[in-house]
Amino acid sequence: GENVEQHPSTLSVQEGDSAVIKCTYSDSASNYFPWYKQELGKRPQLIIDIRSNVGEKKDQRIAVTLNKTAKHFSLHITETQPEDSAVYFCAASITDAGNMLTFGGGTRLMVKP
Amino acid sequence: IAGITQAPTSQILAAGRRMTLRCTQDMRHNAMYWYRQDLGLGLRLIHYSNTAGTTGKGEVPDGYSVSRANTDDFPLTLASAVPSQTSVYFCASKQTGTNTGELFFGEGSRLTVL
């Protein structure tokens, strides 16, 4: 089955700096890659996703890039703010195979004011 | 308010006891999932159901069972709880066959097995 590795497990940045979280996946058939944000004590929520037919997608301060050849994708957060502090999860799935998501281990992002 | 509801939110359980975590959604999503979240291990899929009347095993199904008698409800049962099942359990749902693919999570159920 699919295996998703996520790095780093913890990341500390200064407010205003950029943060990058990287994930690799094993199944070349995967074609849907979402990112979820989980604030302390809360449920995970989708923040951005990308499909395999595009290489990059942006939404304000958040962007995701995908390299299908290398089987890795990354989350980029620019101009970080304290409210960006949370655990971020990447995931991968094959949309025509039950849509089951396999999650990475998570990255705890801490933005210091 | 539309969404996905889990109960209980927290429970302490003696080893060997039976426990059912309840999950109900009112979004008419066809697919539902149970994940467990352990520190450093992310979210691991326990069981899933693509439509009412069908279920399947995920990555870590041992010691758990599910049923999907109707669209809205997807209970998770621990037949005989063990300490390694101490975790936070998230129920989630999704409407498959759409462009978004967004998974909606419940608030989670924190289970401690002593």
JSON list of N, CA and C in Angstrom, two decimals, chain B residues 30-91:
[
{"chain": "B", "resi": 30, "resn": "ASN", "atom": "N", "xyz": [-21.34, 9.64, 1.33]},
{"chain": "B", "resi": 30, "resn": "ASN", "atom": "CA", "xyz": [-21.41, 8.20, 1.16]},
{"chain": "B", "resi": 30, "resn": "ASN", "atom": "C", "xyz": [-20.27, 7.46, 1.85]},
{"chain": "B", "resi": 31, "resn": "ALA", "atom": "N", "xyz": [-19.11, 8.10, 1.98]},
{"chain": "B", "resi": 31, "resn": "ALA", "atom": "CA", "xyz": [-17.95, 7.41, 2.56]},
{"chain": "B", "resi": 31, "resn": "ALA", "atom": "C", "xyz": [-17.67, 7.90, 3.98]},
{"chain": "B", "resi": 32, "resn": "MET", "atom": "N", "xyz": [-17.34, 6.96, 4.85]},
{"chain": "B", "resi": 32, "resn": "MET", "atom": "CA", "xyz": [-16.98, 7.29, 6.23]},
{"chain": "B", "resi": 32, "resn": "MET", "atom": "C", "xyz": [-15.76, 6.50, 6.65]},
{"chain": "B", "resi": 33, "resn": "TYR", "atom": "N", "xyz": [-15.02, 7.06, 7.61]},
{"chain": "B", "resi": 33, "resn": "TYR", "atom": "CA", "xyz": [-13.73, 6.49, 7.99]},
{"chain": "B", "resi": 33, "resn": "TYR", "atom": "C", "xyz": [-13.54, 6.62, 9.49]},
{"chain": "B", "resi": 34, "resn": "TRP", "atom": "N", "xyz": [-12.72, 5.73, 10.06]},
{"chain": "B", "resi": 34, "resn": "TRP", "atom": "CA", "xyz": [-12.23, 5.86, 11.42]},
{"chain": "B", "resi": 34, "resn": "TRP", "atom": "C", "xyz": [-10.71, 5.87, 11.39]},
{"chain": "B", "resi": 35, "resn": "TYR", "atom": "N", "xyz": [-10.13, 6.91, 12.00]},
{"chain": "B", "resi": 35, "resn": "TYR", "atom": "CA", "xyz": [-8.69, 7.03, 12.14]},
{"chain": "B", "resi": 35, "resn": "TYR", "atom": "C", "xyz": [-8.34, 7.05, 13.63]},
{"chain": "B", "resi": 36, "resn": "ARG", "atom": "N", "xyz": [-7.15, 6.59, 13.95]},
{"chain": "B", "resi": 36, "resn": "ARG", "atom": "CA", "xyz": [-6.60, 6.82, 15.27]},
{"chain": "B", "resi": 36, "resn": "ARG", "atom": "C", "xyz": [-5.37, 7.71, 15.13]},
{"chain": "B", "resi": 37, "resn": "GLN", "atom": "N", "xyz": [-5.20, 8.59, 16.11]},
{"chain": "B", "resi": 37, "resn": "GLN", "atom": "CA", "xyz": [-4.08, 9.52, 16.08]},
{"chain": "B", "resi": 37, "resn": "GLN", "atom": "C", "xyz": [-3.22, 9.31, 17.31]},
{"chain": "B", "resi": 38, "resn": "ASP", "atom": "N", "xyz": [-1.98, 8.91, 17.07]},
{"chain": "B", "resi": 38, "resn": "ASP", "atom": "CA", "xyz": [-1.00, 8.72, 18.12]},
{"chain": "B", "resi": 38, "resn": "ASP", "atom": "C", "xyz": [0.17, 9.65, 17.87]},
{"chain": "B", "resi": 39, "resn": "LEU", "atom": "N", "xyz": [0.79, 10.10, 18.94]},
{"chain": "B", "resi": 39, "resn": "LEU", "atom": "CA", "xyz": [1.88, 11.09, 18.83]},
{"chain": "B", "resi": 39, "resn": "LEU", "atom": "C", "xyz": [2.98, 10.56, 17.91]},
{"chain": "B", "resi": 40, "resn": "GLY", "atom": "N", "xyz": [3.33, 11.36, 16.92]},
{"chain": "B", "resi": 40, "resn": "GLY", "atom": "CA", "xyz": [4.42, 11.01, 16.02]},
{"chain": "B", "resi": 40, "resn": "GLY", "atom": "C", "xyz": [4.05, 10.04, 14.92]},
{"chain": "B", "resi": 41, "resn": "LEU", "atom": "N", "xyz": [2.81, 9.53, 14.95]},
{"chain": "B", "resi": 41, "resn": "LEU", "atom": "CA", "xyz": [2.42, 8.54, 13.95]},
{"chain": "B", "resi": 41, "resn": "LEU", "atom": "C", "xyz": [1.32, 9.06, 13.04]},
{"chain": "B", "resi": 42, "resn": "GLY", "atom": "N", "xyz": [0.94, 10.27, 13.20]},
{"chain": "B", "resi": 42, "resn": "GLY", "atom": "CA", "xyz": [-0.07, 10.83, 12.33]},
{"chain": "B", "resi": 42, "resn": "GLY", "atom": "C", "xyz": [-1.41, 10.16, 12.51]},
{"chain": "B", "resi": 43, "resn": "LEU", "atom": "N", "xyz": [-2.17, 10.14, 11.44]},
{"chain": "B", "resi": 43, "resn": "LEU", "atom": "CA", "xyz": [-3.50, 9.57, 11.43]},
{"chain": "B", "resi": 43, "resn": "LEU", "atom": "C", "xyz": [-3.45, 8.24, 10.67]},
{"chain": "B", "resi": 44, "resn": "ARG", "atom": "N", "xyz": [-3.85, 7.18, 11.34]},
{"chain": "B", "resi": 44, "resn": "ARG", "atom": "CA", "xyz": [-3.82, 5.86, 10.71]},
{"chain": "B", "resi": 44, "resn": "ARG", "atom": "C", "xyz": [-5.24, 5.33, 10.56]},
{"chain": "B", "resi": 45, "resn": "LEU", "atom": "N", "xyz": [-5.55, 4.83, 9.38]},
{"chain": "B", "resi": 45, "resn": "LEU", "atom": "CA", "xyz": [-6.90, 4.37, 9.07]},
{"chain": "B", "resi": 45, "resn": "LEU", "atom": "C", "xyz": [-7.17, 3.01, 9.71]},
{"chain": "B", "resi": 46, "resn": "ILE", "atom": "N", "xyz": [-8.29, 2.92, 10.42]},
{"chain": "B", "resi": 46, "resn": "ILE", "atom": "CA", "xyz": [-8.67, 1.68, 11.09]},
{"chain": "B", "resi": 46, "resn": "ILE", "atom": "C", "xyz": [-9.62, 0.88, 10.20]},
{"chain": "B", "resi": 47, "resn": "HIS", "atom": "N", "xyz": [-10.75, 1.49, 9.90]},
{"chain": "B", "resi": 47, "resn": "HIS", "atom": "CA", "xyz": [-11.76, 0.88, 9.01]},
{"chain": "B", "resi": 47, "resn": "HIS", "atom": "C", "xyz": [-12.41, 1.98, 8.20]},
{"chain": "B", "resi": 48, "resn": "TYR", "atom": "N", "xyz": [-13.03, 1.58, 7.10]},
{"chain": "B", "resi": 48, "resn": "TYR", "atom": "CA", "xyz": [-13.73, 2.54, 6.28]},
{"chain": "B", "resi": 48, "resn": "TYR", "atom": "C", "xyz": [-15.00, 1.92, 5.71]},
{"chain": "B", "resi": 49, "resn": "SER", "atom": "N", "xyz": [-15.84, 2.81, 5.17]},
{"chain": "B", "resi": 49, "resn": "SER", "atom": "CA", "xyz": [-17.05, 2.35, 4.50]},
{"chain": "B", "resi": 49, "resn": "SER", "atom": "C", "xyz": [-17.31, 3.28, 3.32]},
{"chain": "B", "resi": 50, "resn": "ASN", "atom": "N", "xyz": [-17.33, 2.73, 2.13]},
{"chain": "B", "resi": 50, "resn": "ASN", "atom": "CA", "xyz": [-17.55, 3.55, 0.94]},
{"chain": "B", "resi": 50, "resn": "ASN", "atom": "C", "xyz": [-19.02, 3.85, 0.69]},
{"chain": "B", "resi": 51, "resn": "THR", "atom": "N", "xyz": [-19.89, 3.03, 1.27]},
{"chain": "B", "resi": 51, "resn": "THR", "atom": "CA", "xyz": [-21.32, 3.26, 1.13]},
{"chain": "B", "resi": 51, "resn": "THR", "atom": "C", "xyz": [-22.05, 2.43, 2.18]},
{"chain": "B", "resi": 52, "resn": "ALA", "atom": "N", "xyz": [-23.27, 2.80, 2.48]},
{"chain": "B", "resi": 52, "resn": "ALA", "atom": "CA", "xyz": [-24.04, 2.07, 3.48]},
{"chain": "B", "resi": 52, "resn": "ALA", "atom": "C", "xyz": [-24.12, 0.60, 3.10]},
{"chain": "B", "resi": 53, "resn": "GLY", "atom": "N", "xyz": [-23.89, -0.26, 4.12]},
{"chain": "B", "resi": 53, "resn": "GLY", "atom": "CA", "xyz": [-23.95, -1.71, 3.90]},
{"chain": "B", "resi": 53, "resn": "GLY", "atom": "C", "xyz": [-22.62, -2.35, 3.58]},
{"chain": "B", "resi": 54, "resn": "THR", "atom": "N", "xyz": [-21.57, -1.54, 3.37]},
{"chain": "B", "resi": 54, "resn": "THR", "atom": "CA", "xyz": [-20.25, -2.09, 3.06]},
{"chain": "B", "resi": 54, "resn": "THR", "atom": "C", "xyz": [-19.21, -1.51, 4.00]},
{"chain": "B", "resi": 55, "resn": "THR", "atom": "N", "xyz": [-18.21, -2.32, 4.37]},
{"chain": "B", "resi": 55, "resn": "THR", "atom": "CA", "xyz": [-17.09, -1.85, 5.18]},
{"chain": "B", "resi": 55, "resn": "THR", "atom": "C", "xyz": [-15.81, -2.49, 4.69]},
{"chain": "B", "resi": 56, "resn": "GLY", "atom": "N", "xyz": [-14.68, -1.90, 5.07]},
{"chain": "B", "resi": 56, "resn": "GLY", "atom": "CA", "xyz": [-13.40, -2.45, 4.68]},
{"chain": "B", "resi": 56, "resn": "GLY", "atom": "C", "xyz": [-12.36, -2.18, 5.74]},
{"chain": "B", "resi": 57, "resn": "LYS", "atom": "N", "xyz": [-11.26, -2.95, 5.69]},
{"chain": "B", "resi": 57, "resn": "LYS", "atom": "CA", "xyz": [-10.20, -2.79, 6.66]},
{"chain": "B", "resi": 57, "resn": "LYS", "atom": "C", "xyz": [-9.19, -1.77, 6.18]},
{"chain": "B", "resi": 58, "resn": "GLY", "atom": "N", "xyz": [-8.71, -0.97, 7.14]},
{"chain": "B", "resi": 58, "resn": "GLY", "atom": "CA", "xyz": [-7.67, -0.01, 6.83]},
{"chain": "B", "resi": 58, "resn": "GLY", "atom": "C", "xyz": [-6.31, -0.54, 7.21]},
{"chain": "B", "resi": 59, "resn": "GLU", "atom": "N", "xyz": [-5.45, 0.36, 7.65]},
{"chain": "B", "resi": 59, "resn": "GLU", "atom": "CA", "xyz": [-4.06, 0.02, 7.96]},
{"chain": "B", "resi": 59, "resn": "GLU", "atom": "C", "xyz": [-3.92, -0.72, 9.29]},
{"chain": "B", "resi": 60, "resn": "VAL", "atom": "N", "xyz": [-4.75, -0.38, 10.29]},
{"chain": "B", "resi": 60, "resn": "VAL", "atom": "CA", "xyz": [-4.63, -0.96, 11.63]},
{"chain": "B", "resi": 60, "resn": "VAL", "atom": "C", "xyz": [-5.98, -1.46, 12.14]},
{"chain": "B", "resi": 61, "resn": "PRO", "atom": "N", "xyz": [-6.57, -2.49, 11.54]},
{"chain": "B", "resi": 61, "resn": "PRO", "atom": "CA", "xyz": [-7.92, -2.91, 11.89]},
{"chain": "B", "resi": 61, "resn": "PRO", "atom": "C", "xyz": [-8.04, -3.86, 13.07]},
{"chain": "B", "resi": 62, "resn": "ASP", "atom": "N", "xyz": [-6.93, -4.48, 13.49]},
{"chain": "B", "resi": 62, "resn": "ASP", "atom": "CA", "xyz": [-7.01, -5.53, 14.51]},
{"chain": "B", "resi": 62, "resn": "ASP", "atom": "C", "xyz": [-7.52, -4.99, 15.84]},
{"chain": "B", "resi": 63, "resn": "GLY", "atom": "N", "xyz": [-8.52, -5.69, 16.40]},
{"chain": "B", "resi": 63, "resn": "GLY", "atom": "CA", "xyz": [-9.10, -5.30, 17.68]},
{"chain": "B", "resi": 63, "resn": "GLY", "atom": "C", "xyz": [-10.29, -4.37, 17.56]},
{"chain": "B", "resi": 64, "resn": "TYR", "atom": "N", "xyz": [-10.62, -3.99, 16.32]},
{"chain": "B", "resi": 64, "resn": "TYR", "atom": "CA", "xyz": [-11.73, -3.07, 16.06]},
{"chain": "B", "resi": 64, "resn": "TYR", "atom": "C", "xyz": [-12.71, -3.68, 15.07]},
{"chain": "B", "resi": 65, "resn": "SER", "atom": "N", "xyz": [-13.98, -3.30, 15.20]},
{"chain": "B", "resi": 65, "resn": "SER", "atom": "CA", "xyz": [-14.97, -3.66, 14.21]},
{"chain": "B", "resi": 65, "resn": "SER", "atom": "C", "xyz": [-15.88, -2.46, 13.97]},
{"chain": "B", "resi": 66, "resn": "VAL", "atom": "N", "xyz": [-16.50, -2.43, 12.80]},
{"chain": "B", "resi": 66, "resn": "VAL", "atom": "CA", "xyz": [-17.41, -1.36, 12.44]},
{"chain": "B", "resi": 66, "resn": "VAL", "atom": "C", "xyz": [-18.64, -1.94, 11.78]},
{"chain": "B", "resi": 67, "resn": "SER", "atom": "N", "xyz": [-19.66, -1.10, 11.68]},
{"chain": "B", "resi": 67, "resn": "SER", "atom": "CA", "xyz": [-20.86, -1.45, 10.93]},
{"chain": "B", "resi": 67, "resn": "SER", "atom": "C", "xyz": [-21.38, -0.19, 10.26]},
{"chain": "B", "resi": 68, "resn": "ARG", "atom": "N", "xyz": [-22.10, -0.36, 9.18]},
{"chain": "B", "resi": 68, "resn": "ARG", "atom": "CA", "xyz": [-22.66, 0.79, 8.45]},
{"chain": "B", "resi": 68, "resn": "ARG", "atom": "C", "xyz": [-24.07, 0.40, 8.01]},
{"chain": "B", "resi": 69, "resn": "ALA", "atom": "N", "xyz": [-24.98, 0.46, 8.96]},
{"chain": "B", "resi": 69, "resn": "ALA", "atom": "CA", "xyz": [-26.37, 0.06, 8.69]},
{"chain": "B", "resi": 69, "resn": "ALA", "atom": "C", "xyz": [-27.11, 1.09, 7.86]},
{"chain": "B", "resi": 70, "resn": "ASN", "atom": "N", "xyz": [-26.68, 2.36, 7.95]},
{"chain": "B", "resi": 70, "resn": "ASN", "atom": "CA", "xyz": [-27.33, 3.42, 7.17]},
{"chain": "B", "resi": 70, "resn": "ASN", "atom": "C", "xyz": [-26.27, 4.46, 6.79]},
{"chain": "B", "resi": 71, "resn": "THR", "atom": "N", "xyz": [-26.67, 5.47, 6.05]},
{"chain": "B", "resi": 71, "resn": "THR", "atom": "CA", "xyz": [-25.73, 6.47, 5.56]},
{"chain": "B", "resi": 71, "resn": "THR", "atom": "C", "xyz": [-25.11, 7.29, 6.67]},
{"chain": "B", "resi": 72, "resn": "ASP", "atom": "N", "xyz": [-25.88, 7.59, 7.70]},
{"chain": "B", "resi": 72, "resn": "ASP", "atom": "CA", "xyz": [-25.47, 8.58, 8.69]},
{"chain": "B", "resi": 72, "resn": "ASP", "atom": "C", "xyz": [-24.56, 8.06, 9.79]},
{"chain": "B", "resi": 73, "resn": "ASP", "atom": "N", "xyz": [-24.67, 6.79, 10.15]},
{"chain": "B", "resi": 73, "resn": "ASP", "atom": "CA", "xyz": [-24.00, 6.29, 11.36]},
{"chain": "B", "resi": 73, "resn": "ASP", "atom": "C", "xyz": [-22.90, 5.29, 11.05]},
{"chain": "B", "resi": 74, "resn": "PHE", "atom": "N", "xyz": [-21.80, 5.41, 11.79]},
{"chain": "B", "resi": 74, "resn": "PHE", "atom": "CA", "xyz": [-20.65, 4.53, 11.55]},
{"chain": "B", "resi": 74, "resn": "PHE", "atom": "C", "xyz": [-19.95, 4.27, 12.89]},
{"chain": "B", "resi": 75, "resn": "PRO", "atom": "N", "xyz": [-20.52, 3.41, 13.73]},
{"chain": "B", "resi": 75, "resn": "PRO", "atom": "CA", "xyz": [-19.92, 3.15, 15.04]},
{"chain": "B", "resi": 75, "resn": "PRO", "atom": "C", "xyz": [-18.68, 2.27, 14.96]},
{"chain": "B", "resi": 76, "resn": "LEU", "atom": "N", "xyz": [-17.75, 2.53, 15.87]},
{"chain": "B", "resi": 76, "resn": "LEU", "atom": "CA", "xyz": [-16.51, 1.75, 15.99]},
{"chain": "B", "resi": 76, "resn": "LEU", "atom": "C", "xyz": [-16.54, 1.02, 17.32]},
{"chain": "B", "resi": 77, "resn": "THR", "atom": "N", "xyz": [-16.34, -0.30, 17.29]},
{"chain": "B", "resi": 77, "resn": "THR", "atom": "CA", "xyz": [-16.40, -1.10, 18.51]},
{"chain": "B", "resi": 77, "resn": "THR", "atom": "C", "xyz": [-15.06, -1.74, 18.82]},
{"chain": "B", "resi": 78, "resn": "LEU", "atom": "N", "xyz": [-14.66, -1.61, 20.09]},
{"chain": "B", "resi": 78, "resn": "LEU", "atom": "CA", "xyz": [-13.51, -2.33, 20.61]},
{"chain": "B", "resi": 78, "resn": "LEU", "atom": "C", "xyz": [-14.09, -3.48, 21.44]},
{"chain": "B", "resi": 79, "resn": "ALA", "atom": "N", "xyz": [-13.92, -4.70, 20.97]},
{"chain": "B", "resi": 79, "resn": "ALA", "atom": "CA", "xyz": [-14.56, -5.83, 21.63]},
{"chain": "B", "resi": 79, "resn": "ALA", "atom": "C", "xyz": [-13.99, -6.10, 23.01]},
{"chain": "B", "resi": 80, "resn": "SER", "atom": "N", "xyz": [-12.68, -5.96, 23.16]},
{"chain": "B", "resi": 80, "resn": "SER", "atom": "CA", "xyz": [-12.01, -6.19, 24.44]},
{"chain": "B", "resi": 80, "resn": "SER", "atom": "C", "xyz": [-10.80, -5.27, 24.47]},
{"chain": "B", "resi": 81, "resn": "ALA", "atom": "N", "xyz": [-10.98, -4.10, 25.08]},
{"chain": "B", "resi": 81, "resn": "ALA", "atom": "CA", "xyz": [-9.98, -3.04, 24.99]},
{"chain": "B", "resi": 81, "resn": "ALA", "atom": "C", "xyz": [-8.65, -3.45, 25.63]},
{"chain": "B", "resi": 82, "resn": "VAL", "atom": "N", "xyz": [-7.55, -2.98, 25.00]},
{"chain": "B", "resi": 82, "resn": "VAL", "atom": "CA", "xyz": [-6.20, -3.19, 25.53]},
{"chain": "B", "resi": 82, "resn": "VAL", "atom": "C", "xyz": [-5.51, -1.84, 25.63]},
{"chain": "B", "resi": 83, "resn": "PRO", "atom": "N", "xyz": [-4.50, -1.72, 26.50]},
{"chain": "B", "resi": 83, "resn": "PRO", "atom": "CA", "xyz": [-3.84, -0.41, 26.70]},
{"chain": "B", "resi": 83, "resn": "PRO", "atom": "C", "xyz": [-3.28, 0.20, 25.42]},
{"chain": "B", "resi": 84, "resn": "SER", "atom": "N", "xyz": [-2.86, -0.63, 24.46]},
{"chain": "B", "resi": 84, "resn": "SER", "atom": "CA", "xyz": [-2.31, -0.08, 23.21]},
{"chain": "B", "resi": 84, "resn": "SER", "atom": "C", "xyz": [-3.39, 0.61, 22.36]},
{"chain": "B", "resi": 85, "resn": "GLN", "atom": "N", "xyz": [-4.63, 0.47, 22.73]},
{"chain": "B", "resi": 85, "resn": "GLN", "atom": "CA", "xyz": [-5.70, 1.17, 22.03]},
{"chain": "B", "resi": 85, "resn": "GLN", "atom": "C", "xyz": [-5.98, 2.55, 22.62]},
{"chain": "B", "resi": 86, "resn": "THR", "atom": "N", "xyz": [-5.18, 2.94, 23.60]},
{"chain": "B", "resi": 86, "resn": "THR", "atom": "CA", "xyz": [-5.23, 4.30, 24.11]},
{"chain": "B", "resi": 86, "resn": "THR", "atom": "C", "xyz": [-4.82, 5.24, 22.99]},
{"chain": "B", "resi": 87, "resn": "SER", "atom": "N", "xyz": [-5.70, 6.16, 22.63]},
{"chain": "B", "resi": 87, "resn": "SER", "atom": "CA", "xyz": [-5.45, 7.01, 21.47]},
{"chain": "B", "resi": 87, "resn": "SER", "atom": "C", "xyz": [-6.57, 8.05, 21.36]},
{"chain": "B", "resi": 88, "resn": "VAL", "atom": "N", "xyz": [-6.41, 8.92, 20.40]},
{"chain": "B", "resi": 88, "resn": "VAL", "atom": "CA", "xyz": [-7.51, 9.82, 20.02]},
{"chain": "B", "resi": 88, "resn": "VAL", "atom": "C", "xyz": [-8.09, 9.28, 18.72]},
{"chain": "B", "resi": 89, "resn": "TYR", "atom": "N", "xyz": [-9.38, 9.08, 18.69]},
{"chain": "B", "resi": 89, "resn": "TYR", "atom": "CA", "xyz": [-10.05, 8.49, 17.54]},
{"chain": "B", "resi": 89, "resn": "TYR", "atom": "C", "xyz": [-10.85, 9.56, 16.81]},
{"chain": "B", "resi": 90, "resn": "PHE", "atom": "N", "xyz": [-10.62, 9.64, 15.51]},
{"chain": "B", "resi": 90, "resn": "PHE", "atom": "CA", "xyz": [-11.35, 10.58, 14.68]},
{"chain": "B", "resi": 90, "resn": "PHE", "atom": "C", "xyz": [-12.21, 9.84, 13.67]},
{"chain": "B", "resi": 91, "resn": "CYS", "atom": "N", "xyz": [-13.46, 10.21, 13.62]},
{"chain": "B", "resi": 91, "resn": "CYS", "atom": "CA", "xyz": [-14.36, 9.77, 12.56]},
{"chain": "B", "resi": 91, "resn": "CYS", "atom": "C", "xyz": [-14.34, 10.84, 11.48]}
]
